[in-house]
Coordinates of N, CA and C in Angstrom, one line a residue:
X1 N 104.5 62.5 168.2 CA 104.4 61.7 166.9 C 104.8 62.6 165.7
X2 N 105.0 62.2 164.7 CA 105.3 63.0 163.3 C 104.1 63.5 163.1
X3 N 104.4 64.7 162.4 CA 104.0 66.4 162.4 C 103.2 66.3 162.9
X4 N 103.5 66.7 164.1 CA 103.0 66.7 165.7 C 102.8 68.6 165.8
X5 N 103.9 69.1 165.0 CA 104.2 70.3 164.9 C 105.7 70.9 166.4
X6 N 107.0 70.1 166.3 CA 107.8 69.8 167.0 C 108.6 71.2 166.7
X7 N 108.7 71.0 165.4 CA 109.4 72.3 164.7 C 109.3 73.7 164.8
X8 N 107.6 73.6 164.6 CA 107.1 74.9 164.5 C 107.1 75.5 165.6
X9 N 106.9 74.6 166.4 CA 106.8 75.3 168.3 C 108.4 76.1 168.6
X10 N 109.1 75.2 168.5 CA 110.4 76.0 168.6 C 110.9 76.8 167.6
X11 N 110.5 76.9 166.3 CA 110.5 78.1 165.7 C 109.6 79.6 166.4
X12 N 108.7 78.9 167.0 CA 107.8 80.1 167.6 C 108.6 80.4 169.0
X13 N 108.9 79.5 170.0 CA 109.3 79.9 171.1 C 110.8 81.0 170.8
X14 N 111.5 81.0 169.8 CA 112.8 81.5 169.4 C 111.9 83.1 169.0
X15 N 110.7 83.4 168.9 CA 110.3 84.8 168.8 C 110.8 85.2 170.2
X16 N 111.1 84.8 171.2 CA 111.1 85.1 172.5 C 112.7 85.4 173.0
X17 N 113.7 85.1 171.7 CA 114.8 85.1 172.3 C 115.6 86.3 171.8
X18 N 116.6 87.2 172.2 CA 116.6 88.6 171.9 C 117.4 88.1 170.7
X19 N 117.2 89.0 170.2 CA 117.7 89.3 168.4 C 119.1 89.1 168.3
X20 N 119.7 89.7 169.3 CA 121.5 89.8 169.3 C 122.2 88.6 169.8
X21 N 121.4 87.4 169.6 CA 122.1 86.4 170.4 C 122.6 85.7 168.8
X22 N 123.4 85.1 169.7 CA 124.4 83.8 168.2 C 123.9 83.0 168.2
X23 N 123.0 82.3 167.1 CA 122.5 80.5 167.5 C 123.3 79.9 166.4
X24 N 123.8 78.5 166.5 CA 123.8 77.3 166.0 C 122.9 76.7 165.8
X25 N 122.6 76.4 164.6 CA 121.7 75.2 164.2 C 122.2 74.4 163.5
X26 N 122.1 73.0 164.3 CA 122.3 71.6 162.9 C 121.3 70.8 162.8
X27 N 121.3 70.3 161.7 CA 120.3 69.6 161.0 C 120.4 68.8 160.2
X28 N 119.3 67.5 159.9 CA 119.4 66.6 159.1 C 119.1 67.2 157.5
X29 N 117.7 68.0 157.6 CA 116.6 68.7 156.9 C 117.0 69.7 157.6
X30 N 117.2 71.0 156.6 CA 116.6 72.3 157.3 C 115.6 72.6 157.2
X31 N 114.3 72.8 158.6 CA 113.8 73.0 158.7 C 112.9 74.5 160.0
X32 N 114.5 74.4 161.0 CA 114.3 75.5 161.5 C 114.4 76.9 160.9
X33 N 113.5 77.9 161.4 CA 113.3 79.1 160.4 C 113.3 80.2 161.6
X34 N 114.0 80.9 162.1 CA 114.3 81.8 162.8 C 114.6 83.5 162.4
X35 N 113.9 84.3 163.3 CA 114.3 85.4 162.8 C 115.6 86.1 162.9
X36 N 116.4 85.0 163.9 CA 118.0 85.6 164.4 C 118.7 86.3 163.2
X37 N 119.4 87.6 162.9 CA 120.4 87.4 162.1 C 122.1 86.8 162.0
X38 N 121.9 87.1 163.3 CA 123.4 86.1 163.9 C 123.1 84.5 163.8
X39 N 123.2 83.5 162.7 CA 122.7 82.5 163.3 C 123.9 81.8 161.6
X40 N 124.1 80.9 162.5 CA 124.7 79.9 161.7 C 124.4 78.1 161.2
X41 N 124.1 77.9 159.9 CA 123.2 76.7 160.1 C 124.7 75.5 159.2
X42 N 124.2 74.2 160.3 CA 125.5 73.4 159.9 C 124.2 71.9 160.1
X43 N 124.8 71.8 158.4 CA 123.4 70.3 157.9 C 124.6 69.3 157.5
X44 N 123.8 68.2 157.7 CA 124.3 67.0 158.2 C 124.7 66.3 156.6
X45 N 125.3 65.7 156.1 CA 125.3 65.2 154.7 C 125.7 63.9 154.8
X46 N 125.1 62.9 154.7 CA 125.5 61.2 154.5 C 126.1 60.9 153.2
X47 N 126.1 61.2 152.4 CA 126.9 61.0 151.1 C 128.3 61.8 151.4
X48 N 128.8 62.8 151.9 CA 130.2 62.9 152.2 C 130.1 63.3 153.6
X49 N 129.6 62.0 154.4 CA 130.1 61.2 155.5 C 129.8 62.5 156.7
X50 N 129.1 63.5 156.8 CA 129.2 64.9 157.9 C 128.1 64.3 158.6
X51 N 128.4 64.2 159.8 CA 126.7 63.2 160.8 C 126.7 64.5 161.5
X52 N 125.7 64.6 162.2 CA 125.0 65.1 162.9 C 125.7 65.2 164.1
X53 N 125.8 64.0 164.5 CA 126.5 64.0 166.2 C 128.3 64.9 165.6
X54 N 128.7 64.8 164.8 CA 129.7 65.8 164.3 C 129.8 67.2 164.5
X55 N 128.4 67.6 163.9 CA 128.5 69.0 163.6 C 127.8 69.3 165.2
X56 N 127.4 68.6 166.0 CA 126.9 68.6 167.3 C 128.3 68.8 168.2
X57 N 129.2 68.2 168.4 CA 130.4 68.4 169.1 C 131.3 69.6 168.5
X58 N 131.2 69.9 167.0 CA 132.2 70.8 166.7 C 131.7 72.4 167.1
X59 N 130.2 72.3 167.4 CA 129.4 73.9 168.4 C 130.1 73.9 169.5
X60 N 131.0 72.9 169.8 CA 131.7 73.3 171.1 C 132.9 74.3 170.9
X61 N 133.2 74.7 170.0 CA 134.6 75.1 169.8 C 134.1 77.1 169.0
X62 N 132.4 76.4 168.5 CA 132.0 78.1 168.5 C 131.6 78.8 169.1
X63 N 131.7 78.4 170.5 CA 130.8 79.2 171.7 C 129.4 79.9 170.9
X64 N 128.6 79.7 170.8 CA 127.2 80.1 170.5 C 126.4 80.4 171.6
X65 N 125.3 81.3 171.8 CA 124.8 81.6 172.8 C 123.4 80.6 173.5
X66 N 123.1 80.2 171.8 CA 122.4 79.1 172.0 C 122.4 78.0 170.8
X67 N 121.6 76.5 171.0 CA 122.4 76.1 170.2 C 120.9 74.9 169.7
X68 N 120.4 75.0 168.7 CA 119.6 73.8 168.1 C 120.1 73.0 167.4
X69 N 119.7 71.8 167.9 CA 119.7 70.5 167.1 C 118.1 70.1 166.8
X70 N 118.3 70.1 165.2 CA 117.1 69.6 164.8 C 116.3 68.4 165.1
X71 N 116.9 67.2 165.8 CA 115.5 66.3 166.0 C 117.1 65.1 166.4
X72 N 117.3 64.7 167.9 CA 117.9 63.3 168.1 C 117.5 62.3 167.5
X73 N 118.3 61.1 166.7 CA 117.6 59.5 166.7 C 118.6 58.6 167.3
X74 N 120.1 58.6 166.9 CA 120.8 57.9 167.4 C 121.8 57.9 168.1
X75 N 122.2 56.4 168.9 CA 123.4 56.7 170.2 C 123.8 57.6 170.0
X76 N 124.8 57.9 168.9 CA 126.2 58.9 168.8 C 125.4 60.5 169.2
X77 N 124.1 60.9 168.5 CA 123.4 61.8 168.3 C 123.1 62.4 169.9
X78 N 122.6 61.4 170.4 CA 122.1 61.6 172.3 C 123.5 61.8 173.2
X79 N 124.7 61.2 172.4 CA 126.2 61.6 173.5 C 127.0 62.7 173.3
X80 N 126.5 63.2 172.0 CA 127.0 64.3 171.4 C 126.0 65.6 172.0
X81 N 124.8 65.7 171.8 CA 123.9 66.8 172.7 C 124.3 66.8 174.2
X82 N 124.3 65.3 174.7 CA 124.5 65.4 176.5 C 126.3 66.1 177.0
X83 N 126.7 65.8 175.5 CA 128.0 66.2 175.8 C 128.4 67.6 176.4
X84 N 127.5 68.2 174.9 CA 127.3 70.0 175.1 C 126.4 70.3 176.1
X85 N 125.4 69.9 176.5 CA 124.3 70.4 178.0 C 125.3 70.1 179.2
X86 N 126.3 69.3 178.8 CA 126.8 69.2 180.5 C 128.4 69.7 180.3
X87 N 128.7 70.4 179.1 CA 129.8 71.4 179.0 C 129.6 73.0 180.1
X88 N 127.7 73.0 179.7 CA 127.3 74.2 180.4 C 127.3 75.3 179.5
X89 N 127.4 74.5 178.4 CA 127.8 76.0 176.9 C 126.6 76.7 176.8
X90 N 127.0 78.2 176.6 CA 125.9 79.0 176.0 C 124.7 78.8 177.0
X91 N 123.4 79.6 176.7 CA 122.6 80.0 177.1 C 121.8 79.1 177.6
X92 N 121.8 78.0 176.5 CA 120.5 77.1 176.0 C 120.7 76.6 175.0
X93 N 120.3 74.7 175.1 CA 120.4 74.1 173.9 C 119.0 73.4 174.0
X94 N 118.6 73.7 172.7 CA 117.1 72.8 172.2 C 117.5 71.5 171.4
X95 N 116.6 70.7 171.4 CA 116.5 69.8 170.5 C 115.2 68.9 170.7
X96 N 114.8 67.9 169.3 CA 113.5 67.3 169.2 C 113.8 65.9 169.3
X97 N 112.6 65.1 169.5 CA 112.8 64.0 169.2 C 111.7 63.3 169.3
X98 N 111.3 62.3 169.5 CA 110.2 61.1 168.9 C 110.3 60.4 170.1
X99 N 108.9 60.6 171.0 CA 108.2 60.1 172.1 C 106.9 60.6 172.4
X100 N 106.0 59.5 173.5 CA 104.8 59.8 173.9 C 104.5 60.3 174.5
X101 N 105.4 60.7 175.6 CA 105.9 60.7 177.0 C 106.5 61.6 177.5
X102 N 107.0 61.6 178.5 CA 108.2 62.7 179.4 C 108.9 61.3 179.4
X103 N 108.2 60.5 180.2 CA 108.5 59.5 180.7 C 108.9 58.3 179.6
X104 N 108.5 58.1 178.6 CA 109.1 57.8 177.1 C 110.3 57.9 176.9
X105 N 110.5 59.5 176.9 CA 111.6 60.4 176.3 C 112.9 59.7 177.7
X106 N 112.6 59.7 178.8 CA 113.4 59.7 179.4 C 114.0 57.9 179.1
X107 N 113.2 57.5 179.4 CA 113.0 55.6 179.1 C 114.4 55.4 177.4
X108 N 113.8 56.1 176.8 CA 114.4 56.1 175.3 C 116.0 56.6 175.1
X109 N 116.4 57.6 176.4 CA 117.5 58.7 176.4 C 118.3 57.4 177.1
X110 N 117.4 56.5 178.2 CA 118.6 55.9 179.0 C 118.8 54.7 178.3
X111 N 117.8 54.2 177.2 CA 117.9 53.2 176.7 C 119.5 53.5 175.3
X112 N 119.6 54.8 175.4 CA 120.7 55.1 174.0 C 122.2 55.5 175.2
X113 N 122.0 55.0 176.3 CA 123.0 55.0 177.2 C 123.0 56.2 177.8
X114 N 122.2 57.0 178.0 CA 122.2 58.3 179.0 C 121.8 57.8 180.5
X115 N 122.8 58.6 181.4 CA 122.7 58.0 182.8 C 121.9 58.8 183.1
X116 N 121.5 58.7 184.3 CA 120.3 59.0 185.4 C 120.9 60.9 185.7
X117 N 122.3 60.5 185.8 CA 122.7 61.9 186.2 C 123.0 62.8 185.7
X118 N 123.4 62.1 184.1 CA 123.2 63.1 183.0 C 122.1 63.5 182.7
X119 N 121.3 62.8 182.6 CA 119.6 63.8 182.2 C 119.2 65.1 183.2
X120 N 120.3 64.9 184.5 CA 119.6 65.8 185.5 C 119.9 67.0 184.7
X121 N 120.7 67.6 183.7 CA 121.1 68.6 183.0 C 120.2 69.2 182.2
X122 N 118.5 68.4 181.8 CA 117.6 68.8 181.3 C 116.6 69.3 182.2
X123 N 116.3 70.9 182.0 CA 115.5 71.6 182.4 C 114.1 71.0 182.3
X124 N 113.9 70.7 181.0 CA 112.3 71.0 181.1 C 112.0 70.2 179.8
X125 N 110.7 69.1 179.4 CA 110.5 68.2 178.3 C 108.9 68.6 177.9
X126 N 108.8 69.3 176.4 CA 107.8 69.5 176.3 C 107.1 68.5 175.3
X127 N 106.2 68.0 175.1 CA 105.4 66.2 174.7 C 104.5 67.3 174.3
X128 N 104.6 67.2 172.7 CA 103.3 68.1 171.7 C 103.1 66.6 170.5
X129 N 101.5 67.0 170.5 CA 101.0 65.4 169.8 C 99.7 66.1 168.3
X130 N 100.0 64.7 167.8 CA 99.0 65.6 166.6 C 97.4 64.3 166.6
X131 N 96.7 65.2 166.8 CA 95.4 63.9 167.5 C 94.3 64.6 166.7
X132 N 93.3 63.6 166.8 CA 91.6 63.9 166.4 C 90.7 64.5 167.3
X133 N 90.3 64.9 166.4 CA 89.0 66.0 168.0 C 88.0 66.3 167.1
X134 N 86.5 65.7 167.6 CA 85.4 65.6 167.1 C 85.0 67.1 167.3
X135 N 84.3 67.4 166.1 CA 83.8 68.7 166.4 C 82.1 68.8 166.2
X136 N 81.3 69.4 167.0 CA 80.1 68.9 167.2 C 79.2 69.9 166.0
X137 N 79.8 70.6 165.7 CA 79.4 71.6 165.0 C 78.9 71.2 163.6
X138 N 80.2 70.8 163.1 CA 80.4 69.9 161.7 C 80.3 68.8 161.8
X139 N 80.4 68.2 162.6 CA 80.1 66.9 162.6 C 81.0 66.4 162.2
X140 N 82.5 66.4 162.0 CA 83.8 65.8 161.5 C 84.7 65.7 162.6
X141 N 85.7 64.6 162.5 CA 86.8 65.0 163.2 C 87.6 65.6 162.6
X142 N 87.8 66.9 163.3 CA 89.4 67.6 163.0 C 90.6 67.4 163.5
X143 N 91.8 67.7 162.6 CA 93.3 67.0 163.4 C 93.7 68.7 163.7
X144 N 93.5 68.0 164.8 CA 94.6 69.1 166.3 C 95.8 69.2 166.9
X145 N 96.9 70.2 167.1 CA 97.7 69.8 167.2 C 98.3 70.7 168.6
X146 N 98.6 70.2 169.9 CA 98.6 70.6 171.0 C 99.7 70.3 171.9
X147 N 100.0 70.8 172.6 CA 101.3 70.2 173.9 C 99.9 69.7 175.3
X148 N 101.1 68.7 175.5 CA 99.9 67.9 176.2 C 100.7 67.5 177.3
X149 N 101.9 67.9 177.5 CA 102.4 67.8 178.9 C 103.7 68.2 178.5
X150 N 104.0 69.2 179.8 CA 105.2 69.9 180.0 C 105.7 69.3 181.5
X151 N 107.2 68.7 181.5 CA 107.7 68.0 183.1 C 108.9 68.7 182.8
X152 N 109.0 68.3 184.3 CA 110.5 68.6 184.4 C 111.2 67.5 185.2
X153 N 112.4 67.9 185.2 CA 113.2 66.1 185.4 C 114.1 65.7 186.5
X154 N 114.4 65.2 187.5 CA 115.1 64.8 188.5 C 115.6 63.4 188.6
X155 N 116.7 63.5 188.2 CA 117.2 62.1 188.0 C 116.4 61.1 187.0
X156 N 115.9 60.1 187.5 CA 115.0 59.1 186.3 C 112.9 59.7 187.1
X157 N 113.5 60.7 187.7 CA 111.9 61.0 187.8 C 111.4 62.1 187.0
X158 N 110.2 61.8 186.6 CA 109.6 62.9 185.9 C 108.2 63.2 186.9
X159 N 108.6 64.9 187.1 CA 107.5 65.3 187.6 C 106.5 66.5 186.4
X160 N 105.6 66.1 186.4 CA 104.5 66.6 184.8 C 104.0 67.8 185.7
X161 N 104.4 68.9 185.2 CA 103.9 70.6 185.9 C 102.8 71.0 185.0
X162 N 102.5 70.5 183.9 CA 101.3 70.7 182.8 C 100.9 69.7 182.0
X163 N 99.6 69.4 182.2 CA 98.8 68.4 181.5 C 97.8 68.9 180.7
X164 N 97.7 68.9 179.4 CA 96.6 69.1 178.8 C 95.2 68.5 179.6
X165 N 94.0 70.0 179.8 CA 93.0 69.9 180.2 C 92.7 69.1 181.7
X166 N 94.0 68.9 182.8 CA 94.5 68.5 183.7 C 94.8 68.9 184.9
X167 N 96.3 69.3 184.7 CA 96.3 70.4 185.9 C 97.5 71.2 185.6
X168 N 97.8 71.8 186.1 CA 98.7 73.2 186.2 C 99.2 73.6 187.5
X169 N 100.4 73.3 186.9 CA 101.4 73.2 188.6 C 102.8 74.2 188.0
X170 N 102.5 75.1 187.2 CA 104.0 75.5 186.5 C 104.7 76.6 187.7
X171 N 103.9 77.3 188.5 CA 104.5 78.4 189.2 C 104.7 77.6 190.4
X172 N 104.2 76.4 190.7 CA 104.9 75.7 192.3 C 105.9 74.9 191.5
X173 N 106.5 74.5 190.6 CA 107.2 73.9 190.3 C 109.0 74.1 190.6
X174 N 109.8 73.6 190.7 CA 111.4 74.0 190.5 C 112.2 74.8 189.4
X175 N 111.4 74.7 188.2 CA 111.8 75.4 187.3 C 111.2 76.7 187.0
X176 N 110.2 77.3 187.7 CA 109.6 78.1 187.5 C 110.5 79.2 188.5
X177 N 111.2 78.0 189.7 CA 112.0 78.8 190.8 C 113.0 79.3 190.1
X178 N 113.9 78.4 189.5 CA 114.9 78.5 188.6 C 114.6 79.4 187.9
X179 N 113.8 80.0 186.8 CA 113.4 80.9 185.9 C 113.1 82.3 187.0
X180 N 112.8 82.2 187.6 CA 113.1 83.5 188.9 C 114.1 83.8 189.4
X181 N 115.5 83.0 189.8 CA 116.2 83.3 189.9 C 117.4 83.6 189.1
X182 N 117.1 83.2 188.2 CA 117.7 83.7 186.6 C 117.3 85.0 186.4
X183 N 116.4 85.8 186.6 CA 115.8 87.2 186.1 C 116.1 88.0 187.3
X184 N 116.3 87.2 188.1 CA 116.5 88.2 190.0 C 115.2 88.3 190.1
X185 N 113.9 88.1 189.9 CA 112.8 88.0 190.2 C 112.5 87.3 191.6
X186 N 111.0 88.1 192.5 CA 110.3 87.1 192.8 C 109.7 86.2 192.5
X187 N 108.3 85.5 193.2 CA 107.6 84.6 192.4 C 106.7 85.4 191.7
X188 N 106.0 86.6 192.7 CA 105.2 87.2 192.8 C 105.5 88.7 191.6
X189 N 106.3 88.7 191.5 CA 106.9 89.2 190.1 C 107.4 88.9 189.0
X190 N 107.5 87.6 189.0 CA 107.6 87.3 187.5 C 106.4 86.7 187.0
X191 N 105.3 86.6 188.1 CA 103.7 86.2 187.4 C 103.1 87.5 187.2
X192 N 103.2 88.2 187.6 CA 103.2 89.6 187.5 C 104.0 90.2 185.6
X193 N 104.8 90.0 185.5 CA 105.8 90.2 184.5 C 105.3 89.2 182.9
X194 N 104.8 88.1 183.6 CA 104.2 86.9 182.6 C 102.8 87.2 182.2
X195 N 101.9 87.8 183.3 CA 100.5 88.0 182.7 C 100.3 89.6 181.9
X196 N 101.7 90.7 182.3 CA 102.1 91.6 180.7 C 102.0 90.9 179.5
X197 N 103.2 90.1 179.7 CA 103.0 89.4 178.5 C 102.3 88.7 177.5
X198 N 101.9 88.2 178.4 CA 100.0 87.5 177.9 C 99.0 88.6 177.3
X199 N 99.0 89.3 177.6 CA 98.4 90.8 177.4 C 98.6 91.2 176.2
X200 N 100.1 91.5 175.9 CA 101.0 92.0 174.8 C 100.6 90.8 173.1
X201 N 100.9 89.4 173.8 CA 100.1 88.6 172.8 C 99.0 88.8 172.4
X202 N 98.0 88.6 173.4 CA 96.4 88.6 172.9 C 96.3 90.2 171.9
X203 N 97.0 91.3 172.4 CA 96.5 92.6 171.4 C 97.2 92.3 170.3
X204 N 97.7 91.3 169.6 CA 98.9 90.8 168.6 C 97.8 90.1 167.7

């Protein structure tokens, strides 16, 4: 849902990405804020006619390492992203958009004409929500804002590897294999490698 906090998550997961890479960003609003110095930002302008899905196909021609689009809404917008994920460009392409769901998101992607076998090109769908949560202390409800299921995608199936307060299936999952064999990693070594990390945060 709106300020769900969509933006800020991926501004935070980009702490994660090394410094020397090249990103592309386009945007309606700038709103992505990154520490990259290599990074190039390309905004969208409706009074002299620059769309989105534009500056979305012309990252084809700058090889970028990785490549954000600020937030999908329309047809042209979803043919233009699927265009570049199944070019195979660059490292990694992000982008946001407005669902309840994995299963939403996917419902919404095939309803703007995305086929079954084009989505298989998306790794992984993270669904962060901005909700009420009573607090017993104060006696108020506070607004919270949390990821509440992480899937990953196989054709028009979505299988959910994280559920808020649910279950946790991320290391049996296919992408967690995939993320192993990306690093040359075992399994048993990159949980190993991940709970450093966790470590390195918490003394942060």
């Amino acid at each position: 849902n709106t300020a769900s906090g969509k933006t800020t998550t991926l501004n935070s997961l980009f702490s994660f990405v090394s410094q020397t890479d090249r990103i592309i960003i386009t945007e309606e609003t700038p709103e992505i804020n990154i520490p990259h110095s290599h990074q190039l930002r390309l905004v969208a302008n409706r009074y002299l006619e620059i769309e989105l899905s534009e500056l979305v196909q012309d990252t084809m021609r700058m090889r970028p390492d990785r490549l954000i689009v600020g937030e999908v809404r329309r047809k042209n917008e979803f043919e233009a992203l699927f265009e570049v994920l199944l070019s195979g460009q660059a490292r990694g392409s992000y982008a946001t958009m407005h669902a309840q769901s994995a299963r939403d998101a996917l419902l919404r992607m095939n309803n703007m004409g995305i086929g079954s076998t084009d989505m298989e090109s998306i790794d992984c769908l993270v669904i962060q929500k901005r909700m009420q949560k009573y607090d017993p202390e104060t006696k108020k409800n506070i607004e919270v804002r949390r990821i509440v299921e992480i899937a990953e995608i196989t054709g028009m199936e979505v299988k959910t590897i994280y559920e808020l307060h649910q279950k946790d299936e991320i290391y049996e999952s296919s992408l967690f294999g995939k993320i192993c064999d990306d690093f040359s990693f075992t399994k048993e070594e990159m949980i190993d490698y991940l709970k450093q990390r966790e470590q390195l945060i918490a003394l942060e």
